[in-house]
Short mmCIF file of C-alpha atoms in Angstrom, two decimals:
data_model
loop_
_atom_site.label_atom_id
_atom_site.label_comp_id
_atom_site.label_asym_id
_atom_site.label_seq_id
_atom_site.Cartn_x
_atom_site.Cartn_y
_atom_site.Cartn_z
CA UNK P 1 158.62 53.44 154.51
CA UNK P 2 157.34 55.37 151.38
CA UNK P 3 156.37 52.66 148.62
CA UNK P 4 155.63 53.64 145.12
CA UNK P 5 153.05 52.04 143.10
CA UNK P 6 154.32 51.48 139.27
CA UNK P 7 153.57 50.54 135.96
CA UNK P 8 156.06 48.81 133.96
CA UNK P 9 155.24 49.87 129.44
CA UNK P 10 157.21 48.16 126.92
CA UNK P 11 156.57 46.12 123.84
CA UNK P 12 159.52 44.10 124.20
CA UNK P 13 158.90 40.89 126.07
CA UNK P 14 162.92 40.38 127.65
CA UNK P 15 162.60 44.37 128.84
CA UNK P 16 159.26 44.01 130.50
CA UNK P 17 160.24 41.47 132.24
CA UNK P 18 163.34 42.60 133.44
CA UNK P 19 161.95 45.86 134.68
CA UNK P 20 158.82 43.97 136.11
CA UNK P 21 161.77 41.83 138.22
CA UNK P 22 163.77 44.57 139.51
CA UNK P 23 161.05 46.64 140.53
CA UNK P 24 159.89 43.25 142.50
CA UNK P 25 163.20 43.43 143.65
CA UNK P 26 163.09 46.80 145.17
CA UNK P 27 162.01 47.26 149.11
CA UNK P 28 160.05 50.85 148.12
CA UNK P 29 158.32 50.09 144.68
CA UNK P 30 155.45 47.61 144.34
CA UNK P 31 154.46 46.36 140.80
CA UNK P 32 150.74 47.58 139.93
CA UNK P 33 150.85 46.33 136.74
CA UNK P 34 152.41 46.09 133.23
CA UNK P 35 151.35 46.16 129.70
CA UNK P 36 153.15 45.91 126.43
CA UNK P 37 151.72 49.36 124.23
CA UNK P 38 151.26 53.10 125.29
CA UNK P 39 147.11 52.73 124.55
CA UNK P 40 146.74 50.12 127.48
CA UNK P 41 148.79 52.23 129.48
CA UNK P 42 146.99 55.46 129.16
CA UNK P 43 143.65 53.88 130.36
CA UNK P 44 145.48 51.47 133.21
CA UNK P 45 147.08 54.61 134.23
CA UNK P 46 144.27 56.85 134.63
CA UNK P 47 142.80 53.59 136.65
CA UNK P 48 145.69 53.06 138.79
CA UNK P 49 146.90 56.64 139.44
CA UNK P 50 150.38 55.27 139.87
CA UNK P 51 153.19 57.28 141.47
CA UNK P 52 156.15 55.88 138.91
CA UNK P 53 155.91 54.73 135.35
CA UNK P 54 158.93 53.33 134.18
CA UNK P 55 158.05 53.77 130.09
CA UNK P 56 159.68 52.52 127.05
CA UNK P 57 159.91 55.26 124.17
CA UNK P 58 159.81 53.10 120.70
CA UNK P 59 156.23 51.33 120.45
CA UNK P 60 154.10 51.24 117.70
CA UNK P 61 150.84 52.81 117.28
CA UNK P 62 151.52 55.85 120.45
CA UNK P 63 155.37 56.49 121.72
CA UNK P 64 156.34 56.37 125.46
CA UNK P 65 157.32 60.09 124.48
CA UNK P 66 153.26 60.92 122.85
CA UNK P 67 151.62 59.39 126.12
CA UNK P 68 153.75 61.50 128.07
CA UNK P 69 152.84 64.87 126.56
CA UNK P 70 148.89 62.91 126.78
CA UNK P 71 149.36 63.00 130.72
CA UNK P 72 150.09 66.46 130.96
CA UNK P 73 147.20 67.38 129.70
CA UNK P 74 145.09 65.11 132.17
CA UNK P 75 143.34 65.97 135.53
CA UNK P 76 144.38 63.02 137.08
CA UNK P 77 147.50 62.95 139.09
CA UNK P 78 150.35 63.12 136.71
CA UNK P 79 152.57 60.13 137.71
CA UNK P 80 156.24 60.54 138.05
CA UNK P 81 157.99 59.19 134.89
CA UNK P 82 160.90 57.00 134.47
CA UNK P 83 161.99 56.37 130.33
CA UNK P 84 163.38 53.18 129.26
CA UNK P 85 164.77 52.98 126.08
CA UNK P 86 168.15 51.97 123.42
CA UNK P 87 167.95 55.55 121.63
CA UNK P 88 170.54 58.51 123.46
CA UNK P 89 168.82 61.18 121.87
CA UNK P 90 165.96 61.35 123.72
CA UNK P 91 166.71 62.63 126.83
CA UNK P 92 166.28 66.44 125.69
CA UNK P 93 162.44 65.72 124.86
CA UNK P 94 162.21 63.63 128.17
CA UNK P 95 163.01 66.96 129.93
CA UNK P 96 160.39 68.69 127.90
CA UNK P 97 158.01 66.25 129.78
CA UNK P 98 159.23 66.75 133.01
CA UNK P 99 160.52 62.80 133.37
CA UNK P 100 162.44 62.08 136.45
CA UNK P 101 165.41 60.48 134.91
CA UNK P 102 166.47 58.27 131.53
CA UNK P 103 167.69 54.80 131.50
CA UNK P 104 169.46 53.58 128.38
CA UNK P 105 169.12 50.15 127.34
CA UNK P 106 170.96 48.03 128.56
CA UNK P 107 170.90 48.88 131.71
CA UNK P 108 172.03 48.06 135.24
CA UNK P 109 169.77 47.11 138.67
CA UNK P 110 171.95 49.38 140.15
CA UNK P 111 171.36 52.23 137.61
CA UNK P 112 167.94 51.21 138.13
CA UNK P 113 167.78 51.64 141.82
CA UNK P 114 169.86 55.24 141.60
CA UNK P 115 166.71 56.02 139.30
CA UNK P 116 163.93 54.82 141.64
CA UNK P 117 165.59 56.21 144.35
CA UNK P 118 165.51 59.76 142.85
CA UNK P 119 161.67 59.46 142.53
CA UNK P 120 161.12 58.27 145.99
CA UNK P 121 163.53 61.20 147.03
CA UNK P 122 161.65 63.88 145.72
CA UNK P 123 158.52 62.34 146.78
CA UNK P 124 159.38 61.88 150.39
CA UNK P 125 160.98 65.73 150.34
CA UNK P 126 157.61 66.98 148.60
CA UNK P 127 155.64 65.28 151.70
CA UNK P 128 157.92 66.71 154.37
CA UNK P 129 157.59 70.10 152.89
CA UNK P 130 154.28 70.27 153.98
CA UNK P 131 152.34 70.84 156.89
CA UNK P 132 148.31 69.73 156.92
CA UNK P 133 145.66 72.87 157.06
CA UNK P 134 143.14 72.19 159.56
CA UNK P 135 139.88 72.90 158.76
CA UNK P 136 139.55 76.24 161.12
CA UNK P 137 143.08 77.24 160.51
CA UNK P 138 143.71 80.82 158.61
CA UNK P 139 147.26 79.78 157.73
CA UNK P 140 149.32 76.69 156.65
CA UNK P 141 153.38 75.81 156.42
CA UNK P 142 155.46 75.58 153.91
CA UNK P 143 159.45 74.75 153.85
CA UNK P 144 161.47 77.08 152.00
CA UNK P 145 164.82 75.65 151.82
CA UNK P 146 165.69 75.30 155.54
CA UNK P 147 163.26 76.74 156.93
CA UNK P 148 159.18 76.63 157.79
CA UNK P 149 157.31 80.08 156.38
CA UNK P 150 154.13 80.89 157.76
CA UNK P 151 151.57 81.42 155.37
CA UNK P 152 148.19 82.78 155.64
CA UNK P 153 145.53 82.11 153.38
CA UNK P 154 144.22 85.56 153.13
CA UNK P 155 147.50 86.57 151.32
CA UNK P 156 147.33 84.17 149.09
CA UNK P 157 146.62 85.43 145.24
CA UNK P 158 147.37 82.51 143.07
CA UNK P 159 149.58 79.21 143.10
CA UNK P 160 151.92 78.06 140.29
CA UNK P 161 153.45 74.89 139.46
CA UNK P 162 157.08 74.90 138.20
CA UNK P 163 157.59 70.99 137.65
CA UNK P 164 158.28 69.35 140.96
CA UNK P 165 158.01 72.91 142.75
CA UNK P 166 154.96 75.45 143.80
CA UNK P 167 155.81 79.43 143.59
CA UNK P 168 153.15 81.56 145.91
CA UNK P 169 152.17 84.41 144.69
CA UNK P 170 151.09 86.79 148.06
CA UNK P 171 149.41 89.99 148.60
CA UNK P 172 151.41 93.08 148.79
CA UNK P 173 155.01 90.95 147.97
CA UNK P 174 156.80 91.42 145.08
CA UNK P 175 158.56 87.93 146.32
CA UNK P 176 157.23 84.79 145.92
CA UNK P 177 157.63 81.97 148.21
CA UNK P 178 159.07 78.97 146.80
CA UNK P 179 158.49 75.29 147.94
CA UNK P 180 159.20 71.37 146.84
CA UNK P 181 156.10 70.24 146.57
CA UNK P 182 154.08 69.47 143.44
CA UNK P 183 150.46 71.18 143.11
CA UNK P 184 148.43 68.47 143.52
CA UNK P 185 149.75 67.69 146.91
CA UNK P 186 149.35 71.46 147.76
CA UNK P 187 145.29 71.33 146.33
CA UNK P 188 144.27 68.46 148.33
CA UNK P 189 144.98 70.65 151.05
CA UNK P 190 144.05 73.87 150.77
CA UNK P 191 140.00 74.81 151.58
CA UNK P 192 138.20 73.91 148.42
CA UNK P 193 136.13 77.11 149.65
CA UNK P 194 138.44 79.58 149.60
CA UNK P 195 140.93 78.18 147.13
CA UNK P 196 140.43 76.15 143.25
CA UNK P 197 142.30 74.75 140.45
CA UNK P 198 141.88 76.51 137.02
CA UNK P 199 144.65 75.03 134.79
CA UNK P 200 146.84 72.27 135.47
CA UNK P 201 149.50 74.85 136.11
CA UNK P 202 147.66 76.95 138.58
CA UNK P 203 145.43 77.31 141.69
CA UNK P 204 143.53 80.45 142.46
CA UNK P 205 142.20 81.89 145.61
CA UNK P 206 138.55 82.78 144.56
CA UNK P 207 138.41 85.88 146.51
CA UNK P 208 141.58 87.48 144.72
CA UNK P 209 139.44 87.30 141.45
CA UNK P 210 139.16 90.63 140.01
CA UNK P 211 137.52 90.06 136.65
CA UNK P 212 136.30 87.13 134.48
CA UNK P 213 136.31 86.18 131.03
CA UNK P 214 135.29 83.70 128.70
CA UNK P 215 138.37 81.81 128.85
CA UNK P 216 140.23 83.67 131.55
CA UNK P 217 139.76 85.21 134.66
CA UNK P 218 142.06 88.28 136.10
CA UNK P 219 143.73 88.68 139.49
CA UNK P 220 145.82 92.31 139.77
CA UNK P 221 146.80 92.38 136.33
CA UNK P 222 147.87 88.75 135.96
CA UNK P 223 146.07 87.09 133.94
CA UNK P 224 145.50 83.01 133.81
CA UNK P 225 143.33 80.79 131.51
CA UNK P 226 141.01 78.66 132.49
CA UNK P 227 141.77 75.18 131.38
CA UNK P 228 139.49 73.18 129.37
CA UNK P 229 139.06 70.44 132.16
CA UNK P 230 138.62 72.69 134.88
CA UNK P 231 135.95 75.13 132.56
CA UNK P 232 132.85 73.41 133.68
CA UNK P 233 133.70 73.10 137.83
CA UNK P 234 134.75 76.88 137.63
CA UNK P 235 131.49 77.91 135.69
CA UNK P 236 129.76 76.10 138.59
CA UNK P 237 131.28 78.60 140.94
CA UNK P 238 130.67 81.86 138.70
CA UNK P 239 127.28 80.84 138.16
CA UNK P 240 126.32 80.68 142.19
CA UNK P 241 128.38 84.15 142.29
CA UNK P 242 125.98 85.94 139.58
CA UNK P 243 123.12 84.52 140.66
#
């Protein structure tokens, strides 16, 4: 069984705790820990690399909604995001942020568990929509809808995250293939030799690169930025090439 490792945020004492008890409560989530402001929970986050934060909106000091627009700016594994809160007018910025789903206080342990259980769902279907690279393989897997494409990594030009989704872009294709499975999962795959991260949104092969910038690098005519995380790594990687 898939469990999920969470992190219970809110400033209210009664709502912590009853969040804290029905994730306890649930077979497939297991309680990492909980804190009662958005600060805490930035740096216990980055710690813990949770899968699931279930995370109150109205705290003082830094919102649920300002630490969740914090974490897509990290490196870290972006956890999947679960809001908690008493205010109905939130839910269009909780999109923005890519959250799973939107519980209005008060709320239900079975509206709870439909909640959790969409998280788990899309991370068990992200794992099964993958097939491992071996190290002397020239080609991985991917499921596109029903079915397993072959892919091989010298067609590869660039990846690109669409929330819980990846889009390949391939040599010589004016169709890209289309998978569920976030980025990160597809990175810690893929040959770090052949293949890197750039931006948060993207993963490059290194020998599509046609031209580089100061900020951005070329591939055909598409352009994508460098990210300010991944700036130093990458100049790592230029510098051995113009040596």
């Amino acid at each position: 069984m898939t469990i999920l490792k969470c992190i219970a945020v809110d400033d209210e004492p009664l709502a912590l705790k009853l969040v804290e008890t029905f994730i306890e409560q649930t077979p497939f989530l297991q309680l990492s820990c909980s804190c009662d402001n958005a600060v805490e929970a930035l740096s216990l986050i980055r710690e813990k690399q949770p899968d699931l934060v279930f995370l109150d909106i109205n705290m003082p000091n830094l919102s649920g909604m300002e630490l969740a627009r914090l974490l897509q700016d990290q490196s870290t594994p972006i956890p999947k995001i679960i809001f908690t809160t008493a205010y109905n007018h939130y839910a269009i910025e909780g999109y923005k942020v890519n959250a799973v789903d939107y519980l209005l206080k008060p709320f239900s342990y079975e509206e709870f568990l439909r909640a959790a259980s969409k998280v788990l769902q899309i991370t068990e279907e992200s794992s099964s929509h993958y097939q491992p690279i071996a190290t002397d393989d020239e080609f991985f897997f991917l499921k596109v809808e029903y079915q397993w494409v072959r892919i091989s990594l010298k067609d590869v030009l660039y990846i690109e995250s669409l929330k819980d989704y990846v889009k390949v872009h391939l040599v010589d294709s004016d169709k890209a293939v289309l998978s569920l499975i976030s980025l990160k999962a597809l990175e810690e795959k893929l040959p770090s030799s052949k293949f890197m991260r750039i931006h948060r949104s993207f993963i490059v092969s290194l020998d599509k690169i046609n031209t580089i910038s100061k900020n951005s690098i070329f591939i055909g005519k598409t352009e994508i930025t460098v990210g300010e995380q991944y700036k130093e790594a990458f100049k790592t990687i230029v510098d051995r090439w113009l040596k």
